[in-house]
Short mmCIF file of C-alpha atoms in Angstrom, two decimals:
data_model
loop_
_atom_site.label_atom_id
_atom_site.label_comp_id
_atom_site.label_asym_id
_atom_site.label_seq_id
_atom_site.Cartn_x
_atom_site.Cartn_y
_atom_site.Cartn_z
CA UNK K 167 -30.27 13.86 -8.43
CA UNK K 168 -26.95 12.79 -6.85
CA UNK K 169 -24.66 10.65 -8.99
CA UNK K 170 -22.82 8.74 -6.27
CA UNK K 171 -24.17 5.73 -4.40
CA UNK K 172 -22.21 4.93 -1.23
CA UNK K 173 -22.18 1.19 -0.51
CA UNK K 174 -21.24 0.45 3.09
CA UNK K 175 -21.25 -3.34 3.11
CA UNK K 176 -18.16 -5.34 4.05
CA UNK K 177 -15.80 -5.29 1.09
CA UNK K 178 -16.24 -8.95 0.18
CA UNK K 179 -20.01 -8.51 -0.25
CA UNK K 180 -20.04 -5.22 -2.13
CA UNK K 181 -18.92 -6.05 -5.66
CA UNK K 182 -22.19 -7.46 -7.00
CA UNK K 183 -24.20 -4.49 -5.81
CA UNK K 184 -21.55 -2.08 -7.10
CA UNK K 185 -21.73 -3.60 -10.59
CA UNK K 186 -25.52 -3.34 -10.55
CA UNK K 187 -25.34 0.30 -9.48
CA UNK K 188 -22.97 1.00 -12.37
CA UNK K 189 -25.44 -0.65 -14.74
CA UNK K 190 -28.02 1.90 -13.61
CA UNK K 191 -25.71 4.68 -14.77
CA UNK K 192 -24.72 5.69 -11.25
CA UNK K 193 -21.27 5.84 -9.65
CA UNK K 194 -20.73 3.37 -6.77
CA UNK K 195 -18.40 4.31 -3.93
CA UNK K 196 -17.25 1.48 -1.68
CA UNK K 197 -17.06 2.49 1.98
CA UNK K 198 -16.96 -0.68 4.09
CA UNK K 199 -18.20 0.19 7.58
CA UNK K 200 -17.74 -3.29 9.02
CA UNK K 201 -14.57 -5.31 8.81
CA UNK K 202 -15.00 -9.09 8.79
CA UNK K 203 -12.20 -11.32 10.06
CA UNK K 204 -11.88 -15.06 10.67
CA UNK K 205 -11.73 -16.42 14.20
CA UNK K 206 -8.33 -16.94 15.76
CA UNK K 207 -9.58 -20.34 16.94
CA UNK K 208 -12.37 -21.96 14.89
CA UNK K 209 -12.40 -25.17 16.92
CA UNK K 210 -15.80 -24.52 18.55
CA UNK K 211 -17.34 -23.83 15.13
CA UNK K 212 -15.78 -26.96 13.67
CA UNK K 213 -17.01 -29.06 16.59
CA UNK K 214 -20.58 -27.79 16.27
CA UNK K 215 -20.64 -28.35 12.50
CA UNK K 216 -19.28 -31.83 13.05
CA UNK K 217 -22.58 -32.63 14.80
CA UNK K 218 -24.89 -31.22 12.12
CA UNK K 219 -26.92 -34.43 11.98
CA UNK K 220 -28.03 -33.89 15.59
CA UNK K 221 -29.70 -30.51 14.97
CA UNK K 222 -33.27 -29.97 13.81
CA UNK K 223 -32.50 -26.41 12.68
CA UNK K 224 -29.42 -24.28 12.04
CA UNK K 225 -29.98 -20.52 12.01
CA UNK K 226 -27.50 -18.18 10.32
CA UNK K 227 -27.57 -14.52 11.30
CA UNK K 228 -25.84 -13.19 8.16
CA UNK K 229 -24.19 -14.09 4.84
CA UNK K 230 -20.85 -13.83 6.66
CA UNK K 231 -21.94 -16.55 9.07
CA UNK K 232 -22.87 -18.77 6.14
CA UNK K 233 -19.60 -18.25 4.30
CA UNK K 234 -17.56 -18.86 7.45
CA UNK K 235 -19.49 -22.00 8.35
CA UNK K 236 -19.46 -23.57 4.90
CA UNK K 237 -15.68 -23.41 4.84
CA UNK K 238 -15.99 -26.37 7.24
CA UNK K 239 -19.02 -28.18 5.71
CA UNK K 240 -18.52 -30.93 3.15
CA UNK K 241 -22.19 -31.78 2.58
CA UNK K 242 -25.35 -30.48 4.21
CA UNK K 243 -27.62 -33.13 5.79
CA UNK K 244 -30.91 -33.01 3.88
CA UNK K 245 -33.01 -33.47 7.04
CA UNK K 246 -31.53 -30.41 8.81
CA UNK K 247 -33.49 -27.22 8.14
CA UNK K 248 -31.78 -23.86 7.73
CA UNK K 249 -33.09 -20.48 8.90
CA UNK K 250 -31.91 -17.15 7.50
CA UNK K 251 -32.89 -13.52 7.99
CA UNK K 252 -32.83 -12.07 4.46
CA UNK K 253 -32.33 -12.46 0.73
CA UNK K 254 -28.60 -11.87 1.05
CA UNK K 255 -28.32 -15.01 3.15
CA UNK K 256 -30.43 -17.00 0.69
CA UNK K 257 -28.04 -15.89 -2.04
CA UNK K 258 -25.08 -16.94 0.11
CA UNK K 259 -26.60 -20.41 0.58
CA UNK K 260 -27.13 -20.65 -3.18
CA UNK K 261 -23.44 -19.91 -3.74
CA UNK K 262 -22.72 -22.94 -1.57
CA UNK K 263 -25.15 -25.10 -3.52
CA UNK K 264 -28.23 -24.95 -1.28
CA UNK K 265 -31.59 -23.73 -2.56
CA UNK K 266 -35.21 -24.56 -1.83
CA UNK K 267 -34.90 -27.31 -4.44
CA UNK K 268 -32.54 -29.36 -2.28
CA UNK K 269 -32.87 -27.96 1.25
CA UNK K 270 -35.46 -26.68 3.72
CA UNK K 271 -34.73 -22.94 3.99
CA UNK K 272 -36.87 -20.87 6.35
CA UNK K 273 -37.00 -17.11 6.78
CA UNK K 274 -39.09 -14.09 7.81
CA UNK K 275 -42.34 -13.61 5.93
CA UNK K 276 -42.13 -9.79 5.90
CA UNK K 277 -39.21 -8.63 3.67
CA UNK K 278 -39.08 -5.26 5.45
CA UNK K 279 -38.49 -6.98 8.79
CA UNK K 280 -35.64 -9.37 8.11
CA UNK K 281 -34.66 -9.66 11.75
CA UNK K 282 -34.69 -12.13 14.61
CA UNK K 283 -38.11 -11.03 15.84
CA UNK K 284 -39.83 -11.66 12.52
CA UNK K 285 -37.96 -14.92 11.99
CA UNK K 286 -39.21 -16.24 15.32
CA UNK K 287 -42.76 -15.12 14.47
CA UNK K 288 -42.54 -16.94 11.12
CA UNK K 289 -41.33 -20.30 12.45
CA UNK K 290 -43.31 -23.18 13.92
CA UNK K 291 -41.57 -22.90 17.28
CA UNK K 292 -43.74 -25.54 18.90
CA UNK K 293 -42.25 -28.12 16.54
CA UNK K 294 -38.78 -27.37 17.95
CA UNK K 295 -39.64 -28.24 21.57
CA UNK K 296 -37.10 -30.74 22.86
CA UNK K 297 -34.99 -30.51 19.70
CA UNK K 298 -31.54 -29.08 19.13
CA UNK K 299 -31.08 -25.70 17.42
CA UNK K 300 -27.73 -24.22 16.40
CA UNK K 301 -27.23 -20.48 15.88
CA UNK K 302 -24.20 -19.42 13.84
CA UNK K 303 -23.25 -15.76 14.26
CA UNK K 304 -20.39 -13.35 14.89
CA UNK K 305 -18.47 -13.24 18.18
CA UNK K 306 -20.96 -10.64 19.43
CA UNK K 307 -24.65 -10.18 18.76
CA UNK K 308 -28.14 -9.91 20.16
CA UNK K 309 -29.41 -12.77 22.35
CA UNK K 310 -33.02 -12.38 21.22
CA UNK K 311 -32.96 -15.26 18.76
CA UNK K 312 -31.42 -17.69 21.22
CA UNK K 313 -33.81 -16.57 23.97
CA UNK K 314 -36.77 -17.07 21.66
CA UNK K 315 -35.80 -20.62 20.76
CA UNK K 316 -35.12 -21.47 24.41
CA UNK K 317 -38.49 -20.06 25.45
CA UNK K 318 -40.07 -22.45 22.95
CA UNK K 319 -38.36 -25.40 24.67
CA UNK K 320 -35.54 -25.97 22.18
CA UNK K 321 -32.03 -26.94 23.25
CA UNK K 322 -29.97 -24.06 21.84
CA UNK K 323 -26.27 -23.87 21.02
CA UNK K 324 -24.70 -20.59 19.88
CA UNK K 325 -21.37 -20.68 18.08
CA UNK K 326 -19.27 -17.79 16.71
CA UNK K 327 -18.08 -18.06 13.11
CA UNK K 328 -16.30 -14.75 12.50
CA UNK K 329 -15.34 -11.40 14.00
CA UNK K 330 -16.73 -8.03 12.93
CA UNK K 331 -15.63 -4.54 13.87
CA UNK K 332 -15.96 -0.93 12.81
CA UNK K 333 -12.83 0.23 10.95
CA UNK K 334 -10.25 2.33 12.77
CA UNK K 335 -10.39 6.01 11.89
CA UNK K 336 -7.28 6.78 9.85
CA UNK K 337 -6.41 10.12 8.24
CA UNK K 338 -7.30 8.59 4.88
CA UNK K 339 -10.73 7.44 6.08
CA UNK K 340 -11.41 10.84 7.66
CA UNK K 341 -10.55 12.54 4.36
CA UNK K 342 -12.85 10.15 2.50
CA UNK K 343 -15.74 10.92 4.85
CA UNK K 344 -15.22 14.67 4.47
CA UNK K 345 -15.15 14.40 0.68
CA UNK K 346 -18.29 12.25 0.53
CA UNK K 347 -20.24 14.56 2.82
CA UNK K 348 -19.26 17.64 0.86
CA UNK K 349 -22.00 16.66 -1.61
CA UNK K 350 -25.29 14.78 -1.65
CA UNK K 351 -25.26 11.04 -2.28
CA UNK K 352 -27.50 8.05 -1.84
CA UNK K 353 -26.16 5.85 0.97
CA UNK K 354 -27.00 2.14 1.14
CA UNK K 355 -26.76 0.94 4.74
CA UNK K 356 -27.51 -2.71 5.46
CA UNK K 357 -26.54 -2.90 9.14
CA UNK K 358 -27.59 -0.97 12.25
CA UNK K 359 -24.16 -1.68 13.73
CA UNK K 360 -22.48 -0.15 10.67
CA UNK K 361 -24.75 2.90 10.85
CA UNK K 362 -23.97 3.50 14.51
CA UNK K 363 -20.29 2.94 13.75
CA UNK K 364 -20.43 5.53 10.98
CA UNK K 365 -21.74 8.18 13.35
CA UNK K 366 -19.02 7.28 15.84
CA UNK K 367 -16.38 7.75 13.13
CA UNK K 368 -17.88 11.09 12.12
CA UNK K 369 -17.78 12.32 15.72
CA UNK K 370 -14.11 11.40 15.93
CA UNK K 371 -13.20 12.81 12.53
CA UNK K 372 -15.09 16.10 12.67
CA UNK K 373 -18.29 16.56 14.73
CA UNK K 374 -19.92 18.93 12.18
CA UNK K 375 -19.91 16.01 9.72
CA UNK K 376 -22.71 14.44 11.77
CA UNK K 377 -25.15 17.16 10.73
CA UNK K 378 -24.13 16.70 7.09
CA UNK K 379 -24.76 12.96 7.32
CA UNK K 380 -28.18 13.62 8.80
CA UNK K 381 -29.11 15.40 5.56
CA UNK K 382 -28.07 12.55 3.25
CA UNK K 383 -30.56 10.15 1.67
CA UNK K 384 -30.22 6.70 3.24
CA UNK K 385 -31.61 3.49 1.72
CA UNK K 386 -32.05 0.58 4.13
CA UNK K 387 -33.47 -2.95 3.74
CA UNK K 388 -34.83 -3.53 7.25
CA UNK K 389 -37.22 -1.70 9.54
CA UNK K 390 -34.80 -1.95 12.47
CA UNK K 391 -32.11 -0.11 10.47
CA UNK K 392 -34.68 2.53 9.52
CA UNK K 393 -35.46 2.99 13.21
CA UNK K 394 -31.75 3.36 13.97
CA UNK K 395 -31.39 5.94 11.20
CA UNK K 396 -34.33 7.94 12.52
CA UNK K 397 -32.95 7.81 16.06
CA UNK K 398 -29.64 9.19 14.76
CA UNK K 399 -31.44 12.12 13.17
CA UNK K 400 -31.30 11.16 9.50
CA UNK K 401 -34.10 13.05 7.78
CA UNK K 402 -34.52 11.06 4.56
CA UNK K 403 -34.78 7.29 4.91
CA UNK K 404 -36.14 4.88 2.28
CA UNK K 405 -37.10 1.41 3.56
CA UNK K 406 -37.00 -1.16 0.76
CA UNK K 407 -37.22 -4.66 2.20
CA UNK K 408 -34.61 -7.41 1.94
CA UNK K 409 -32.67 -8.14 -1.24
CA UNK K 410 -30.49 -6.23 -3.70
CA UNK K 411 -33.34 -6.05 -6.20
CA UNK K 412 -35.37 -3.90 -3.82
CA UNK K 413 -32.37 -1.67 -3.03
CA UNK K 414 -31.77 -1.13 -6.73
CA UNK K 415 -35.45 -0.46 -7.38
CA UNK K 416 -35.28 2.35 -4.82
CA UNK K 417 -32.39 3.89 -6.73
CA UNK K 418 -34.21 3.50 -10.05
CA UNK K 419 -37.27 5.24 -8.70
CA UNK K 420 -35.13 8.34 -8.33
CA UNK K 421 -33.76 8.30 -11.90
#
């Protein structure tokens, strides 16, 4: 069994999982495949959050969106529901003082499909007809969620809260990738964008590394990421469902 567990989350979100991996007796390796940066101009975000009382629902696409938004929120209006895609976002809300005990928090019913499609299927969309919905996300992203709310008759506003990008390939990063792929490891990948970015970095660094990555064991929390991994030729993919507990259980099952 491999000793190393490669954690590819943005650096700010990796520490908790890394400590838990260490507690399992494994060696975590932090390899952030998405860089998160604040907006150069947060005025649109601030303006939208200044009108929180006017929204029936605010949907956050990621923990990063939550953290960026709550830097500008003093108190959450109790009557405004929140929608999130996974357990990581619920944990982020809890860090900002919001739980199901003091807020209406909605999310996908299927933990293996923590995506926009399943969120829309899980919500009472008819109840949002004629009401305002705010989506907080990165500067770029899929339009499916917004389109779904609009199709249900909601008045939708989309506001960026942060920037995300794949890291630039440096000689140091290329050397790290070569060293990691010289042996077998368990890779935790929690973003399709990060997974595609990884393969782009490998192509730039050394095309034969792609084949080595395809032979690694990848652990993913969402079905859409599993589909991306399969499309990229990864042979061994474990789908766990949303939440660190499920990711860690997949690692424990191999011990």
